[in-house]
Coordinates of C-alpha atoms in Angstrom, one line a residue:
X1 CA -5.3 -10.0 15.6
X2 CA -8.1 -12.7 16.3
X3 CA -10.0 -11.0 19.3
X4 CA -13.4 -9.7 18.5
X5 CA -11.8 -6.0 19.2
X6 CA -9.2 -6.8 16.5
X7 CA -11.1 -8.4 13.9
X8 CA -14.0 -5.4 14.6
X9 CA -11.2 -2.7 14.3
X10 CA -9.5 -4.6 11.1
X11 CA -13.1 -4.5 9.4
X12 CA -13.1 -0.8 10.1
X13 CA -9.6 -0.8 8.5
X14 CA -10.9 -2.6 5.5
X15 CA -13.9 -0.8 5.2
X16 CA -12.1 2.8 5.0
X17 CA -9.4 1.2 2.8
X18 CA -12.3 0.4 0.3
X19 CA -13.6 4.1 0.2
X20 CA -10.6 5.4 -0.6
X21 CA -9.7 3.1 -2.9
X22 CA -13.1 3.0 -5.0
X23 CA -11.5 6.7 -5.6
X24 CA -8.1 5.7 -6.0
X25 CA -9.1 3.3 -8.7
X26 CA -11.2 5.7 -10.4
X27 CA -7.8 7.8 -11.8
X28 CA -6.9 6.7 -15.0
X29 CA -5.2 3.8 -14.9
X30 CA -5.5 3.0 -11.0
X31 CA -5.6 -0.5 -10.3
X32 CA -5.1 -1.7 -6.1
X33 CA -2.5 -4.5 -5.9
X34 CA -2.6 -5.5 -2.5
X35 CA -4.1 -4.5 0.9
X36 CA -2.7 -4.1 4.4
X37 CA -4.2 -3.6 7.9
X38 CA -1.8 -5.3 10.0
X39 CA 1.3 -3.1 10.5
X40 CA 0.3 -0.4 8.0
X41 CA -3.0 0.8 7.2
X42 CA -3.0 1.5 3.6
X43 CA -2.6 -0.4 -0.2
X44 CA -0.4 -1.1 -2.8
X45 CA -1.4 0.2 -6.4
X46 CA -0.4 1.0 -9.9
X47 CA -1.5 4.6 -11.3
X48 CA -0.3 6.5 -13.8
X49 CA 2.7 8.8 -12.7
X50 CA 0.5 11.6 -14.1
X51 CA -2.2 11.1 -11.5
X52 CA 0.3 10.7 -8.1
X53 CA -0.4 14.2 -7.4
X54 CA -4.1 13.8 -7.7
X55 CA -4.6 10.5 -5.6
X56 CA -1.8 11.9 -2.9
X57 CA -4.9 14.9 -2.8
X58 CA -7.8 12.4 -2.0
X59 CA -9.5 12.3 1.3
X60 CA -8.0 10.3 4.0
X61 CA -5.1 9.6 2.3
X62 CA -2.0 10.5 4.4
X63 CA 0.6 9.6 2.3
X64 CA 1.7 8.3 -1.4
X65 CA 5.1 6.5 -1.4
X66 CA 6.2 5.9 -4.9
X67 CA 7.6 2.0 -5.2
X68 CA 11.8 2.3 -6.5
X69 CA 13.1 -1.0 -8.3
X70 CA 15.9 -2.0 -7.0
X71 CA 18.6 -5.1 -8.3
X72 CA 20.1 -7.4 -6.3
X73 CA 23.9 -7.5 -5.5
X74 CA 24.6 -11.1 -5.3
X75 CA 28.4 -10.6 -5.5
X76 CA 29.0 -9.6 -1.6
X77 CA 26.3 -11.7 -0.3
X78 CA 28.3 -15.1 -0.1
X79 CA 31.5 -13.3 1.8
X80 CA 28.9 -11.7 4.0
X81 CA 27.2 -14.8 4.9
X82 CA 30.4 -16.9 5.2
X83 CA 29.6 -19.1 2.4

């Protein structure tokens, strides 16, 4: 990812991210988290469960994964690890 192709194409990446985004953040209660160009194109935000439907609807976005928390099992992991 440091060629001039690369860093041209992850500007391009950016640049699209921030269009949609400007229109993501614009539902009530949108706020973008993080960013990612590398392995995914795409971004990390918090919105409103009320407005999934309407940002998964926005131009050029392809997909809207919602984020599932998740707790830890800490009880196998020392057998499984030999410790």
């Amino acid at each position: 990812a440091r060629t001039p192709d690369s860093q041209r194409y992850l500007a391009h990446l950016r640049g699209k991210q921030q269009e949609v985004a400007a229109q993501a953040q614009a539902l009530r209660g949108g706020r973008v988290i993080h960013q990612y160009q590398a392995t995914l194109n795409g971004f990390s935000m918090v919105v409103a469960r009320s407005e999934v439907e309407a940002l998964s609807r926005l131009p050029g976005v392809s997909a809207v994964y919602l984020d599932e928390l998740r707790s830890l099992d800490t009880e196998t992991s020392p057998a499984f690890v030999g410790a």
